GROMACS .gro file of C-alpha atoms in nm:
model
  170
    1UNK     CA    1   0.032  -0.037   0.021
    2UNK     CA    2   0.117   0.395  -0.030
    3UNK     CA    3   0.123   0.420   0.305
    4UNK     CA    4   0.333   0.143   0.396
    5UNK     CA    5   0.590   0.275   0.121
    6UNK     CA    6   0.584   0.695   0.272
    7UNK     CA    7   0.673   0.447   0.596
    8UNK     CA    8   0.944   0.330   0.465
    9UNK     CA    9   1.088   0.690   0.255
   10UNK     CA   10   1.023   0.879   0.638
   11UNK     CA   11   1.181   0.612   0.827
   12UNK     CA   12   1.484   0.673   0.530
   13UNK     CA   13   1.483   0.965   0.622
   14UNK     CA   14   1.640   0.911   0.922
   15UNK     CA   15   1.899   0.863   0.783
   16UNK     CA   16   2.237   1.159   0.708
   17UNK     CA   17   1.921   1.348   0.868
   18UNK     CA   18   1.799   1.449   0.658
   19UNK     CA   19   1.460   1.564   0.815
   20UNK     CA   20   1.341   1.838   0.591
   21UNK     CA   21   1.253   1.541   0.375
   22UNK     CA   22   0.999   1.421   0.661
   23UNK     CA   23   0.774   1.691   0.662
   24UNK     CA   24   0.786   1.719   0.301
   25UNK     CA   25   0.642   1.342   0.230
   26UNK     CA   26   0.395   1.436   0.611
   27UNK     CA   27   0.272   1.742   0.386
   28UNK     CA   28   0.206   1.529   0.085
   29UNK     CA   29   0.057   1.213   0.249
   30UNK     CA   30  -0.181   1.474   0.403
   31UNK     CA   31  -0.257   1.698   0.041
   32UNK     CA   32  -0.330   1.347  -0.054
   33UNK     CA   33  -0.573   1.305   0.211
   34UNK     CA   34  -0.362   0.947   0.332
   35UNK     CA   35  -0.515   0.919   0.662
   36UNK     CA   36  -0.102   0.979   0.865
   37UNK     CA   37  -0.136   0.712   1.180
   38UNK     CA   38   0.167   0.722   1.509
   39UNK     CA   39   0.403   0.530   1.253
   40UNK     CA   40   0.369   0.830   0.972
   41UNK     CA   41   0.505   1.063   1.265
   42UNK     CA   42   0.696   0.866   1.493
   43UNK     CA   43   0.899   0.854   1.262
   44UNK     CA   44   0.899   1.203   1.114
   45UNK     CA   45   0.960   1.245   1.516
   46UNK     CA   46   1.248   1.080   1.523
   47UNK     CA   47   1.377   1.248   1.142
   48UNK     CA   48   1.406   1.572   1.351
   49UNK     CA   49   1.561   1.408   1.672
   50UNK     CA   50   1.862   1.329   1.434
   51UNK     CA   51   1.875   1.605   1.292
   52UNK     CA   52   1.888   1.797   1.593
   53UNK     CA   53   1.566   1.939   1.555
   54UNK     CA   54   1.359   1.892   1.871
   55UNK     CA   55   1.093   2.245   1.743
   56UNK     CA   56   1.035   1.976   1.440
   57UNK     CA   57   0.987   1.719   1.640
   58UNK     CA   58   0.733   1.896   1.918
   59UNK     CA   59   0.573   2.070   1.619
   60UNK     CA   60   0.521   1.666   1.474
   61UNK     CA   61   0.395   1.583   1.869
   62UNK     CA   62   0.161   1.807   1.835
   63UNK     CA   63  -0.016   1.705   1.555
   64UNK     CA   64   0.023   1.367   1.730
   65UNK     CA   65  -0.244   1.517   2.020
   66UNK     CA   66  -0.475   1.719   1.851
   67UNK     CA   67  -0.505   1.492   1.597
   68UNK     CA   68  -0.614   1.213   1.923
   69UNK     CA   69  -0.320   0.986   1.800
   70UNK     CA   70  -0.230   0.736   2.003
   71UNK     CA   71   0.079   0.848   2.183
   72UNK     CA   72   0.297   0.533   2.281
   73UNK     CA   73   0.648   0.495   2.340
   74UNK     CA   74   0.793   0.549   2.094
   75UNK     CA   75   0.641   0.835   2.057
   76UNK     CA   76   0.739   1.013   2.373
   77UNK     CA   77   1.132   0.819   2.399
   78UNK     CA   78   1.217   1.015   2.080
   79UNK     CA   79   1.053   1.362   2.109
   80UNK     CA   80   1.238   1.382   2.504
   81UNK     CA   81   1.523   1.251   2.278
   82UNK     CA   82   1.530   1.519   2.061
   83UNK     CA   83   1.463   1.787   2.382
   84UNK     CA   84   1.773   1.639   2.503
   85UNK     CA   85   2.018   1.682   2.165
   86UNK     CA   86   1.837   2.107   2.166
   87UNK     CA   87   1.956   2.191   2.530
   88UNK     CA   88   1.603   2.184   2.656
   89UNK     CA   89   1.525   1.966   2.966
   90UNK     CA   90   1.225   2.142   3.081
   91UNK     CA   91   1.058   2.042   2.737
   92UNK     CA   92   1.127   1.689   2.804
   93UNK     CA   93   1.061   1.638   3.130
   94UNK     CA   94   0.705   1.777   3.026
   95UNK     CA   95   0.714   1.533   2.787
   96UNK     CA   96   0.833   1.280   3.069
   97UNK     CA   97   0.543   1.411   3.218
   98UNK     CA   98   0.284   1.258   2.990
   99UNK     CA   99   0.436   0.905   3.065
  100UNK     CA  100   0.341   0.905   3.377
  101UNK     CA  101  -0.016   1.101   3.395
  102UNK     CA  102  -0.101   0.829   3.082
  103UNK     CA  103  -0.109   0.422   3.048
  104UNK     CA  104   0.253   0.485   2.788
  105UNK     CA  105   0.480   0.275   2.891
  106UNK     CA  106   0.792   0.406   3.025
  107UNK     CA  107   1.147   0.203   2.909
  108UNK     CA  108   1.498   0.314   2.969
  109UNK     CA  109   1.526   0.461   2.640
  110UNK     CA  110   1.241   0.711   2.783
  111UNK     CA  111   1.418   0.729   3.066
  112UNK     CA  112   1.769   0.749   3.028
  113UNK     CA  113   1.681   1.086   2.762
  114UNK     CA  114   1.534   1.257   3.051
  115UNK     CA  115   1.824   1.201   3.286
  116UNK     CA  116   2.054   1.366   2.949
  117UNK     CA  117   1.847   1.616   2.904
  118UNK     CA  118   1.912   1.706   3.295
  119UNK     CA  119   2.242   1.630   3.265
  120UNK     CA  120   2.298   1.832   2.993
  121UNK     CA  121   2.074   2.170   3.202
  122UNK     CA  122   2.306   2.109   3.528
  123UNK     CA  123   1.937   1.952   3.674
  124UNK     CA  124   2.158   1.660   3.821
  125UNK     CA  125   1.901   1.722   4.120
  126UNK     CA  126   1.627   1.537   3.888
  127UNK     CA  127   1.840   1.361   3.704
  128UNK     CA  128   1.926   1.189   3.984
  129UNK     CA  129   1.527   1.177   4.121
  130UNK     CA  130   1.492   1.024   3.758
  131UNK     CA  131   1.776   0.753   3.855
  132UNK     CA  132   1.627   0.673   4.133
  133UNK     CA  133   1.304   0.625   4.014
  134UNK     CA  134   1.353   0.362   3.736
  135UNK     CA  135   1.503   0.230   4.042
  136UNK     CA  136   1.231   0.197   4.236
  137UNK     CA  137   0.993   0.086   3.959
  138UNK     CA  138   1.198  -0.196   3.854
  139UNK     CA  139   1.377  -0.061   3.552
  140UNK     CA  140   1.630  -0.156   3.385
  141UNK     CA  141   1.955   0.009   3.405
  142UNK     CA  142   2.251   0.055   3.160
  143UNK     CA  143   2.550   0.210   3.084
  144UNK     CA  144   2.391   0.505   2.919
  145UNK     CA  145   2.170   0.485   3.262
  146UNK     CA  146   2.532   0.548   3.471
  147UNK     CA  147   2.753   0.780   3.269
  148UNK     CA  148   2.448   1.060   3.222
  149UNK     CA  149   2.359   1.090   3.574
  150UNK     CA  150   2.703   1.073   3.644
  151UNK     CA  151   2.726   1.317   3.459
  152UNK     CA  152   2.476   1.550   3.560
  153UNK     CA  153   2.611   1.453   3.910
  154UNK     CA  154   2.999   1.580   3.817
  155UNK     CA  155   2.800   1.903   3.626
  156UNK     CA  156   2.632   1.967   3.974
  157UNK     CA  157   2.952   1.983   4.109
  158UNK     CA  158   2.848   1.660   4.382
  159UNK     CA  159   3.122   1.410   4.322
  160UNK     CA  160   3.049   1.231   4.595
  161UNK     CA  161   2.753   1.201   4.475
  162UNK     CA  162   2.915   1.088   4.170
  163UNK     CA  163   3.139   0.859   4.317
  164UNK     CA  164   2.813   0.686   4.454
  165UNK     CA  165   2.665   0.582   4.149
  166UNK     CA  166   2.992   0.498   4.019
  167UNK     CA  167   3.044   0.256   4.368
  168UNK     CA  168   2.661   0.118   4.230
  169UNK     CA  169   2.776   0.031   3.863
  170UNK     CA  170   3.061  -0.204   3.951
   0.00000   0.00000   0.00000
């Protein structure tokens, strides 16, 4: 079907940061009266995230919510990551708050993106709160989780807390 071909084209636009192409494809689909779905928008958000275009990624997210399309873990993880790459930690946490208030399942990627956004914003306390929430919710921790949390502590000159995290990791 045409929708599948368009999804493939949008997905390919994430390679090489060709986010502009994803926007054109979405517009073409809409102007052709094709039914846009979560997969289309997730691919477009991902393309924008890869291209460092957090504002465009959030525009796609806003269209999804306004259109009552399903917001899933991939949608939120990618949008949070786009905010993180754009040094927009407050927006990343607002999106993460949606995860908490909704039935969307948060996973390691969602948490890692939010922790990294806080680290980049110098918000070590918020980063550690997210880290401890992961532990409490038994979300699998990985090296990205620890390095982002340690980075947040380092930026906040919280050396003892960073050392404690490294001790837990070892």
